[in-house]
Amino acid sequence: MAIRQIRTIGEECLGKVCKPVKEMNDRMRTLIGDMWDTMYEARGVGLAAPQVGVLRRICVIDVMDEDPIVLINPEIIEMSGEQTDDEGCLSVPGKVASVTRAEYVKVKSLDMDMNPVIIEGEGLRARAIQHEMDHLEGILYGEKANEPYRDLDEDEDFMDEEYIEE
Ligand code: NI
């Protein structure tokens, strides 16, 4: 497995609608493995395939307090409640902004064997799912934020704070 280059805001791949995964094969397995490596190396809590330049409907998420999840061709089938908090993105380095999201989501997805699975999340996990799934539609969180991007305080480690708060 390998670390892939994370694409940043302004690059065309981040604004595209991604295509479904049709079959699980070595190429997809390598991509997903590389996405985990890339996400952990960058100390992120989630990564979507277009962030490494691949326009497929795949996300990986690890909010540390629960099992890591891979989403393949995910669809939100239920959402409820509301939460508002700062969000960041590996593709928008050094920035944060407040985003209002559903507090709870239920997602229909496929697992690594392309079997259907239902994944639920609330709080940070639900936020991460919604954020990563937006990437599959070519949407960055800034487009849904309640304010313009703000500079992340240099001394502040946003993701570590998120872990602690949750
Ligand atoms: Ni992101």
PDB file of N, CA, C and O in Angstrom, residues 22-86:
ATOM      1  N   LYS A  22     -18.273  -0.746  -9.800  1.00  0.00           N
ATOM      2  CA  LYS A  22     -19.050  -1.825 -10.419  1.00  0.00           C
ATOM      3  C   LYS A  22     -18.646  -3.183  -9.903  1.00  0.00           C
ATOM      4  O   LYS A  22     -19.470  -4.073  -9.757  1.00  0.00           O
ATOM      5  N   GLU A  23     -17.356  -3.380  -9.673  1.00  0.00           N
ATOM      6  CA  GLU A  23     -16.920  -4.658  -9.116  1.00  0.00           C
ATOM      7  C   GLU A  23     -15.695  -4.446  -8.245  1.00  0.00           C
ATOM      8  O   GLU A  23     -14.930  -3.510  -8.454  1.00  0.00           O
ATOM      9  N   MET A  24     -15.562  -5.334  -7.259  1.00  0.00           N
ATOM     10  CA  MET A  24     -14.378  -5.286  -6.409  1.00  0.00           C
ATOM     11  C   MET A  24     -13.275  -6.075  -7.105  1.00  0.00           C
ATOM     12  O   MET A  24     -13.451  -7.241  -7.438  1.00  0.00           O
ATOM     13  N   ASN A  25     -12.175  -5.415  -7.357  1.00  0.00           N
ATOM     14  CA  ASN A  25     -11.048  -6.105  -8.002  1.00  0.00           C
ATOM     15  C   ASN A  25      -9.749  -5.596  -7.352  1.00  0.00           C
ATOM     16  O   ASN A  25      -9.782  -4.783  -6.431  1.00  0.00           O
ATOM     17  N   ASP A  26      -8.639  -6.088  -7.822  1.00  0.00           N
ATOM     18  CA  ASP A  26      -7.358  -5.726  -7.194  1.00  0.00           C
ATOM     19  C   ASP A  26      -7.115  -4.224  -7.243  1.00  0.00           C
ATOM     20  O   ASP A  26      -6.555  -3.645  -6.314  1.00  0.00           O
ATOM     21  N   ARG A  27      -7.547  -3.606  -8.335  1.00  0.00           N
ATOM     22  CA  ARG A  27      -7.325  -2.172  -8.489  1.00  0.00           C
ATOM     23  C   ARG A  27      -8.093  -1.405  -7.414  1.00  0.00           C
ATOM     24  O   ARG A  27      -7.568  -0.467  -6.806  1.00  0.00           O
ATOM     25  N   MET A  28      -9.343  -1.812  -7.165  1.00  0.00           N
ATOM     26  CA  MET A  28     -10.162  -1.139  -6.149  1.00  0.00           C
ATOM     27  C   MET A  28      -9.616  -1.422  -4.749  1.00  0.00           C
ATOM     28  O   MET A  28      -9.575  -0.531  -3.902  1.00  0.00           O
ATOM     29  N   ARG A  29      -9.214  -2.691  -4.519  1.00  0.00           N
ATOM     30  CA  ARG A  29      -8.668  -3.038  -3.200  1.00  0.00           C
ATOM     31  C   ARG A  29      -7.401  -2.230  -2.912  1.00  0.00           C
ATOM     32  O   ARG A  29      -7.194  -1.744  -1.801  1.00  0.00           O
ATOM     33  N   THR A  30      -6.549  -2.083  -3.914  1.00  0.00           N
ATOM     34  CA  THR A  30      -5.325  -1.279  -3.741  1.00  0.00           C
ATOM     35  C   THR A  30      -5.678   0.175  -3.472  1.00  0.00           C
ATOM     36  O   THR A  30      -5.110   0.813  -2.578  1.00  0.00           O
ATOM     37  N   LEU A  31      -6.642   0.685  -4.226  1.00  0.00           N
ATOM     38  CA  LEU A  31      -7.074   2.075  -4.015  1.00  0.00           C
ATOM     39  C   LEU A  31      -7.543   2.281  -2.577  1.00  0.00           C
ATOM     40  O   LEU A  31      -7.134   3.237  -1.903  1.00  0.00           O
ATOM     41  N   ILE A  32      -8.403   1.380  -2.094  1.00  0.00           N
ATOM     42  CA  ILE A  32      -8.966   1.532  -0.742  1.00  0.00           C
ATOM     43  C   ILE A  32      -7.862   1.406   0.316  1.00  0.00           C
ATOM     44  O   ILE A  32      -7.812   2.182   1.272  1.00  0.00           O
ATOM     45  N   GLY A  33      -6.954   0.453   0.119  1.00  0.00           N
ATOM     46  CA  GLY A  33      -5.812   0.331   1.032  1.00  0.00           C
ATOM     47  C   GLY A  33      -4.986   1.608   1.062  1.00  0.00           C
ATOM     48  O   GLY A  33      -4.588   2.098   2.131  1.00  0.00           O
ATOM     49  N   ASP A  34      -4.739   2.164  -0.100  1.00  0.00           N
ATOM     50  CA  ASP A  34      -3.966   3.411  -0.190  1.00  0.00           C
ATOM     51  C   ASP A  34      -4.724   4.565   0.459  1.00  0.00           C
ATOM     52  O   ASP A  34      -4.115   5.465   1.053  1.00  0.00           O
ATOM     53  N   MET A  35      -6.061   4.542   0.341  1.00  0.00           N
ATOM     54  CA  MET A  35      -6.850   5.621   0.967  1.00  0.00           C
ATOM     55  C   MET A  35      -6.720   5.580   2.489  1.00  0.00           C
ATOM     56  O   MET A  35      -6.581   6.617   3.136  1.00  0.00           O
ATOM     57  N   TRP A  36      -6.754   4.367   3.072  1.00  0.00           N
ATOM     58  CA  TRP A  36      -6.536   4.266   4.525  1.00  0.00           C
ATOM     59  C   TRP A  36      -5.171   4.834   4.891  1.00  0.00           C
ATOM     60  O   TRP A  36      -5.033   5.645   5.808  1.00  0.00           O
ATOM     61  N   ASP A  37      -4.127   4.376   4.183  1.00  0.00           N
ATOM     62  CA  ASP A  37      -2.758   4.833   4.485  1.00  0.00           C
ATOM     63  C   ASP A  37      -2.649   6.346   4.382  1.00  0.00           C
ATOM     64  O   ASP A  37      -2.035   6.999   5.220  1.00  0.00           O
ATOM     65  N   THR A  38      -3.250   6.878   3.329  1.00  0.00           N
ATOM     66  CA  THR A  38      -3.155   8.315   3.061  1.00  0.00           C
ATOM     67  C   THR A  38      -3.887   9.112   4.136  1.00  0.00           C
ATOM     68  O   THR A  38      -3.397  10.127   4.624  1.00  0.00           O
ATOM     69  N   MET A  39      -5.066   8.610   4.530  1.00  0.00           N
ATOM     70  CA  MET A  39      -5.851   9.295   5.557  1.00  0.00           C
ATOM     71  C   MET A  39      -5.117   9.296   6.904  1.00  0.00           C
ATOM     72  O   MET A  39      -5.008  10.330   7.554  1.00  0.00           O
ATOM     73  N   TYR A  40      -4.604   8.126   7.301  1.00  0.00           N
ATOM     74  CA  TYR A  40      -3.924   8.053   8.602  1.00  0.00           C
ATOM     75  C   TYR A  40      -2.638   8.880   8.594  1.00  0.00           C
ATOM     76  O   TYR A  40      -2.325   9.559   9.575  1.00  0.00           O
ATOM     77  N   GLU A  41      -1.890   8.818   7.494  1.00  0.00           N
ATOM     78  CA  GLU A  41      -0.650   9.594   7.368  1.00  0.00           C
ATOM     79  C   GLU A  41      -0.932  11.098   7.537  1.00  0.00           C
ATOM     80  O   GLU A  41      -0.172  11.829   8.151  1.00  0.00           O
ATOM     81  N   ALA A  42      -2.077  11.532   6.989  1.00  0.00           N
ATOM     82  CA  ALA A  42      -2.432  12.957   7.043  1.00  0.00           C
ATOM     83  C   ALA A  42      -3.190  13.300   8.324  1.00  0.00           C
ATOM     84  O   ALA A  42      -3.582  14.451   8.523  1.00  0.00           O
ATOM     85  N   ARG A  43      -3.410  12.317   9.175  1.00  0.00           N
ATOM     86  CA  ARG A  43      -4.116  12.479  10.439  1.00  0.00           C
ATOM     87  C   ARG A  43      -5.533  13.007  10.233  1.00  0.00           C
ATOM     88  O   ARG A  43      -6.022  13.848  10.985  1.00  0.00           O
ATOM     89  N   GLY A  44      -6.185  12.498   9.205  1.00  0.00           N
ATOM     90  CA  GLY A  44      -7.572  12.856   8.956  1.00  0.00           C
ATOM     91  C   GLY A  44      -8.508  11.834   9.574  1.00  0.00           C
ATOM     92  O   GLY A  44      -8.091  10.746   9.982  1.00  0.00           O
ATOM     93  N   VAL A  45      -9.798  12.174   9.643  1.00  0.00           N
ATOM     94  CA  VAL A  45     -10.803  11.229  10.140  1.00  0.00           C
ATOM     95  C   VAL A  45     -11.648  10.662   9.006  1.00  0.00           C
ATOM     96  O   VAL A  45     -12.498   9.808   9.225  1.00  0.00           O
ATOM     97  N   GLY A  46     -11.375  11.131   7.791  1.00  0.00           N
ATOM     98  CA  GLY A  46     -12.112  10.611   6.645  1.00  0.00           C
ATOM     99  C   GLY A  46     -11.434  11.029   5.353  1.00  0.00           C
ATOM    100  O   GLY A  46     -10.694  12.020   5.323  1.00  0.00           O
ATOM    101  N   LEU A  47     -11.672  10.231   4.310  1.00  0.00           N
ATOM    102  CA  LEU A  47     -11.108  10.552   2.997  1.00  0.00           C
ATOM    103  C   LEU A  47     -12.017   9.946   1.940  1.00  0.00           C
ATOM    104  O   LEU A  47     -12.496   8.821   2.092  1.00  0.00           O
ATOM    105  N   ALA A  48     -12.245  10.702   0.873  1.00  0.00           N
ATOM    106  CA  ALA A  48     -13.048  10.202  -0.238  1.00  0.00           C
ATOM    107  C   ALA A  48     -12.147  10.050  -1.465  1.00  0.00           C
ATOM    108  O   ALA A  48     -11.158  10.782  -1.610  1.00  0.00           O
ATOM    109  N   ALA A  49     -12.504   9.097  -2.342  1.00  0.00           N
ATOM    110  CA  ALA A  49     -11.634   8.777  -3.481  1.00  0.00           C
ATOM    111  C   ALA A  49     -11.273  10.001  -4.342  1.00  0.00           C
ATOM    112  O   ALA A  49     -10.118  10.109  -4.776  1.00  0.00           O
ATOM    113  N   PRO A  50     -12.204  10.925  -4.598  1.00  0.00           N
ATOM    114  CA  PRO A  50     -11.804  12.074  -5.427  1.00  0.00           C
ATOM    115  C   PRO A  50     -10.693  12.914  -4.803  1.00  0.00           C
ATOM    116  O   PRO A  50      -9.986  13.624  -5.513  1.00  0.00           O
ATOM    117  N   GLN A  51     -10.509  12.809  -3.479  1.00  0.00           N
ATOM    118  CA  GLN A  51      -9.428  13.549  -2.829  1.00  0.00           C
ATOM    119  C   GLN A  51      -8.050  12.995  -3.190  1.00  0.00           C
ATOM    120  O   GLN A  51      -7.039  13.654  -2.946  1.00  0.00           O
ATOM    121  N   VAL A  52      -8.018  11.773  -3.734  1.00  0.00           N
ATOM    122  CA  VAL A  52      -6.760  11.260  -4.283  1.00  0.00           C
ATOM    123  C   VAL A  52      -6.865  11.149  -5.803  1.00  0.00           C
ATOM    124  O   VAL A  52      -6.119  10.410  -6.449  1.00  0.00           O
ATOM    125  N   GLY A  53      -7.827  11.870  -6.359  1.00  0.00           N
ATOM    126  CA  GLY A  53      -7.893  11.997  -7.815  1.00  0.00           C
ATOM    127  C   GLY A  53      -8.614  10.871  -8.531  1.00  0.00           C
ATOM    128  O   GLY A  53      -8.521  10.758  -9.752  1.00  0.00           O
ATOM    129  N   VAL A  54      -9.342  10.026  -7.771  1.00  0.00           N
ATOM    130  CA  VAL A  54     -10.057   8.904  -8.388  1.00  0.00           C
ATOM    131  C   VAL A  54     -11.561   9.151  -8.263  1.00  0.00           C
ATOM    132  O   VAL A  54     -12.097   9.272  -7.159  1.00  0.00           O
ATOM    133  N   LEU A  55     -12.251   9.211  -9.383  1.00  0.00           N
ATOM    134  CA  LEU A  55     -13.670   9.602  -9.363  1.00  0.00           C
ATOM    135  C   LEU A  55     -14.575   8.384  -9.202  1.00  0.00           C
ATOM    136  O   LEU A  55     -15.368   8.044 -10.079  1.00  0.00           O
ATOM    137  N   ARG A  56     -14.423   7.705  -8.065  1.00  0.00           N
ATOM    138  CA  ARG A  56     -15.257   6.556  -7.716  1.00  0.00           C
ATOM    139  C   ARG A  56     -15.939   6.818  -6.384  1.00  0.00           C
ATOM    140  O   ARG A  56     -15.411   7.528  -5.531  1.00  0.00           O
ATOM    141  N   ARG A  57     -17.103   6.157  -6.184  1.00  0.00           N
ATOM    142  CA  ARG A  57     -17.912   6.419  -4.992  1.00  0.00           C
ATOM    143  C   ARG A  57     -17.427   5.567  -3.818  1.00  0.00           C
ATOM    144  O   ARG A  57     -18.038   4.565  -3.445  1.00  0.00           O
ATOM    145  N   ILE A  58     -16.296   5.982  -3.257  1.00  0.00           N
ATOM    146  CA  ILE A  58     -15.675   5.279  -2.123  1.00  0.00           C
ATOM    147  C   ILE A  58     -15.228   6.306  -1.087  1.00  0.00           C
ATOM    148  O   ILE A  58     -14.625   7.317  -1.437  1.00  0.00           O
ATOM    149  N   CYS A  59     -15.541   6.006   0.200  1.00  0.00           N
ATOM    150  CA  CYS A  59     -15.037   6.824   1.305  1.00  0.00           C
ATOM    151  C   CYS A  59     -14.483   5.902   2.381  1.00  0.00           C
ATOM    152  O   CYS A  59     -15.003   4.804   2.578  1.00  0.00           O
ATOM    153  N   VAL A  60     -13.482   6.373   3.089  1.00  0.00           N
ATOM    154  CA  VAL A  60     -13.028   5.706   4.304  1.00  0.00           C
ATOM    155  C   VAL A  60     -13.149   6.690   5.458  1.00  0.00           C
ATOM    156  O   VAL A  60     -12.907   7.888   5.294  1.00  0.00           O
ATOM    157  N   ILE A  61     -13.561   6.175   6.622  1.00  0.00           N
ATOM    158  CA  ILE A  61     -13.822   7.033   7.783  1.00  0.00           C
ATOM    159  C   ILE A  61     -13.326   6.331   9.035  1.00  0.00           C
ATOM    160  O   ILE A  61     -13.582   5.133   9.227  1.00  0.00           O
ATOM    161  N   ASP A  62     -12.609   7.083   9.876  1.00  0.00           N
ATOM    162  CA  ASP A  62     -12.244   6.559  11.188  1.00  0.00           C
ATOM    163  C   ASP A  62     -12.261   7.725  12.174  1.00  0.00           C
ATOM    164  O   ASP A  62     -11.333   8.527  12.206  1.00  0.00           O
ATOM    165  N   VAL A  63     -13.328   7.794  12.960  1.00  0.00           N
ATOM    166  CA  VAL A  63     -13.427   8.870  13.948  1.00  0.00           C
ATOM    167  C   VAL A  63     -12.909   8.418  15.312  1.00  0.00           C
ATOM    168  O   VAL A  63     -13.144   9.054  16.325  1.00  0.00           O
ATOM    169  N   MET A  64     -12.176   7.322  15.310  1.00  0.00           N
ATOM    170  CA  MET A  64     -11.395   6.839  16.457  1.00  0.00           C
ATOM    171  C   MET A  64     -12.211   6.226  17.586  1.00  0.00           C
ATOM    172  O   MET A  64     -11.715   5.342  18.265  1.00  0.00           O
ATOM    173  N   ASP A  65     -13.420   6.683  17.808  1.00  0.00           N
ATOM    174  CA  ASP A  65     -14.166   6.145  18.943  1.00  0.00           C
ATOM    175  C   ASP A  65     -15.002   4.929  18.554  1.00  0.00           C
ATOM    176  O   ASP A  65     -15.593   4.274  19.394  1.00  0.00           O
ATOM    177  N   GLU A  66     -15.060   4.652  17.250  1.00  0.00           N
ATOM    178  CA  GLU A  66     -15.824   3.488  16.803  1.00  0.00           C
ATOM    179  C   GLU A  66     -15.035   2.794  15.702  1.00  0.00           C
ATOM    180  O   GLU A  66     -13.999   3.257  15.288  1.00  0.00           O
ATOM    181  N   ASP A  67     -15.558   1.681  15.204  1.00  0.00           N
ATOM    182  CA  ASP A  67     -14.866   0.942  14.155  1.00  0.00           C
ATOM    183  C   ASP A  67     -14.697   1.799  12.898  1.00  0.00           C
ATOM    184  O   ASP A  67     -15.601   2.530  12.522  1.00  0.00           O
ATOM    185  N   PRO A  68     -13.540   1.681  12.244  1.00  0.00           N
ATOM    186  CA  PRO A  68     -13.371   2.342  10.946  1.00  0.00           C
ATOM    187  C   PRO A  68     -14.386   1.789   9.941  1.00  0.00           C
ATOM    188  O   PRO A  68     -14.772   0.613  10.029  1.00  0.00           O
ATOM    189  N   ILE A  69     -14.833   2.636   9.026  1.00  0.00           N
ATOM    190  CA  ILE A  69     -15.787   2.157   8.036  1.00  0.00           C
ATOM    191  C   ILE A  69     -15.355   2.536   6.618  1.00  0.00           C
ATOM    192  O   ILE A  69     -14.805   3.609   6.390  1.00  0.00           O
ATOM    193  N   VAL A  70     -15.615   1.617   5.702  1.00  0.00           N
ATOM    194  CA  VAL A  70     -15.447   1.927   4.287  1.00  0.00           C
ATOM    195  C   VAL A  70     -16.846   2.012   3.692  1.00  0.00           C
ATOM    196  O   VAL A  70     -17.715   1.194   3.994  1.00  0.00           O
ATOM    197  N   LEU A  71     -17.082   3.035   2.900  1.00  0.00           N
ATOM    198  CA  LEU A  71     -18.362   3.205   2.212  1.00  0.00           C
ATOM    199  C   LEU A  71     -18.122   3.046   0.723  1.00  0.00           C
ATOM    200  O   LEU A  71     -17.252   3.708   0.155  1.00  0.00           O
ATOM    201  N   ILE A  72     -18.892   2.154   0.099  1.00  0.00           N
ATOM    202  CA  ILE A  72     -18.804   1.936  -1.348  1.00  0.00           C
ATOM    203  C   ILE A  72     -20.204   2.134  -1.922  1.00  0.00           C
ATOM    204  O   ILE A  72     -21.156   1.497  -1.469  1.00  0.00           O
ATOM    205  N   ASN A  73     -20.324   3.030  -2.861  1.00  0.00           N
ATOM    206  CA  ASN A  73     -21.625   3.401  -3.449  1.00  0.00           C
ATOM    207  C   ASN A  73     -22.669   3.724  -2.370  1.00  0.00           C
ATOM    208  O   ASN A  73     -23.803   3.232  -2.432  1.00  0.00           O
ATOM    209  N   PRO A  74     -22.315   4.537  -1.376  1.00  0.00           N
ATOM    210  CA  PRO A  74     -23.248   4.773  -0.263  1.00  0.00           C
ATOM    211  C   PRO A  74     -24.433   5.659  -0.656  1.00  0.00           C
ATOM    212  O   PRO A  74     -24.317   6.515  -1.528  1.00  0.00           O
ATOM    213  N   GLU A  75     -25.555   5.396   0.028  1.00  0.00           N
ATOM    214  CA  GLU A  75     -26.750   6.241  -0.117  1.00  0.00           C
ATOM    215  C   GLU A  75     -27.307   6.501   1.270  1.00  0.00           C
ATOM    216  O   GLU A  75     -27.488   5.554   2.043  1.00  0.00           O
ATOM    217  N   ILE A  76     -27.624   7.739   1.557  1.00  0.00           N
ATOM    218  CA  ILE A  76     -28.266   8.050   2.841  1.00  0.00           C
ATOM    219  C   ILE A  76     -29.745   7.680   2.731  1.00  0.00           C
ATOM    220  O   ILE A  76     -30.436   8.124   1.813  1.00  0.00           O
ATOM    221  N   ILE A  77     -30.218   6.827   3.638  1.00  0.00           N
ATOM    222  CA  ILE A  77     -31.616   6.408   3.591  1.00  0.00           C
ATOM    223  C   ILE A  77     -32.434   7.006   4.735  1.00  0.00           C
ATOM    224  O   ILE A  77     -33.653   6.914   4.741  1.00  0.00           O
ATOM    225  N   GLU A  78     -31.744   7.583   5.707  1.00  0.00           N
ATOM    226  CA  GLU A  78     -32.461   8.213   6.806  1.00  0.00           C
ATOM    227  C   GLU A  78     -31.543   9.247   7.444  1.00  0.00           C
ATOM    228  O   GLU A  78     -30.339   9.015   7.558  1.00  0.00           O
ATOM    229  N   MET A  79     -32.110  10.389   7.808  1.00  0.00           N
ATOM    230  CA  MET A  79     -31.336  11.359   8.569  1.00  0.00           C
ATOM    231  C   MET A  79     -32.267  12.133   9.484  1.00  0.00           C
ATOM    232  O   MET A  79     -33.436  12.325   9.157  1.00  0.00           O
ATOM    233  N   SER A  80     -31.728  12.521  10.653  1.00  0.00           N
ATOM    234  CA  SER A  80     -32.571  13.270  11.578  1.00  0.00           C
ATOM    235  C   SER A  80     -31.717  14.147  12.477  1.00  0.00           C
ATOM    236  O   SER A  80     -30.510  13.958  12.597  1.00  0.00           O
ATOM    237  N   GLY A  81     -32.360  15.110  13.113  1.00  0.00           N
ATOM    238  CA  GLY A  81     -31.688  15.986  14.062  1.00  0.00           C
ATOM    239  C   GLY A  81     -30.773  16.976  13.365  1.00  0.00           C
ATOM    240  O   GLY A  81     -30.738  17.055  12.129  1.00  0.00           O
ATOM    241  N   GLU A  82     -30.044  17.709  14.162  1.00  0.00           N
ATOM    242  CA  GLU A  82     -29.193  18.766  13.635  1.00  0.00           C
ATOM    243  C   GLU A  82     -28.025  18.966  14.576  1.00  0.00           C
ATOM    244  O   GLU A  82     -28.181  18.858  15.794  1.00  0.00           O
ATOM    245  N   GLN A  83     -26.859  19.225  14.016  1.00  0.00           N
ATOM    246  CA  GLN A  83     -25.679  19.568  14.806  1.00  0.00           C
ATOM    247  C   GLN A  83     -24.907  20.637  14.047  1.00  0.00           C
ATOM    248  O   GLN A  83     -24.868  20.630  12.823  1.00  0.00           O
ATOM    249  N   THR A  84     -24.302  21.552  14.793  1.00  0.00           N
ATOM    250  CA  THR A  84     -23.494  22.606  14.181  1.00  0.00           C
ATOM    251  C   THR A  84     -22.140  22.633  14.871  1.00  0.00           C
ATOM    252  O   THR A  84     -22.063  22.698  16.091  1.00  0.00           O
ATOM    253  N   ASP A  85     -21.087  22.514  14.063  1.00  0.00           N
ATOM    254  CA  ASP A  85     -19.739  22.508  14.639  1.00  0.00           C
ATOM    255  C   ASP A  85     -18.726  22.850  13.558  1.00  0.00           C
ATOM    256  O   ASP A  85     -19.054  22.823  12.367  1.00  0.00           O
ATOM    257  N   ASP A  86     -17.505  23.140  13.998  1.00  0.00           N
ATOM    258  CA  ASP A  86     -16.429  23.384  13.039  1.00  0.00           C
ATOM    259  C   ASP A  86     -16.071  22.102  12.314  1.00  0.00           C
ATOM    260  O   ASP A  86     -16.092  21.020  12.893  1.00  0.00           O
TER     261      ASP A  86
END
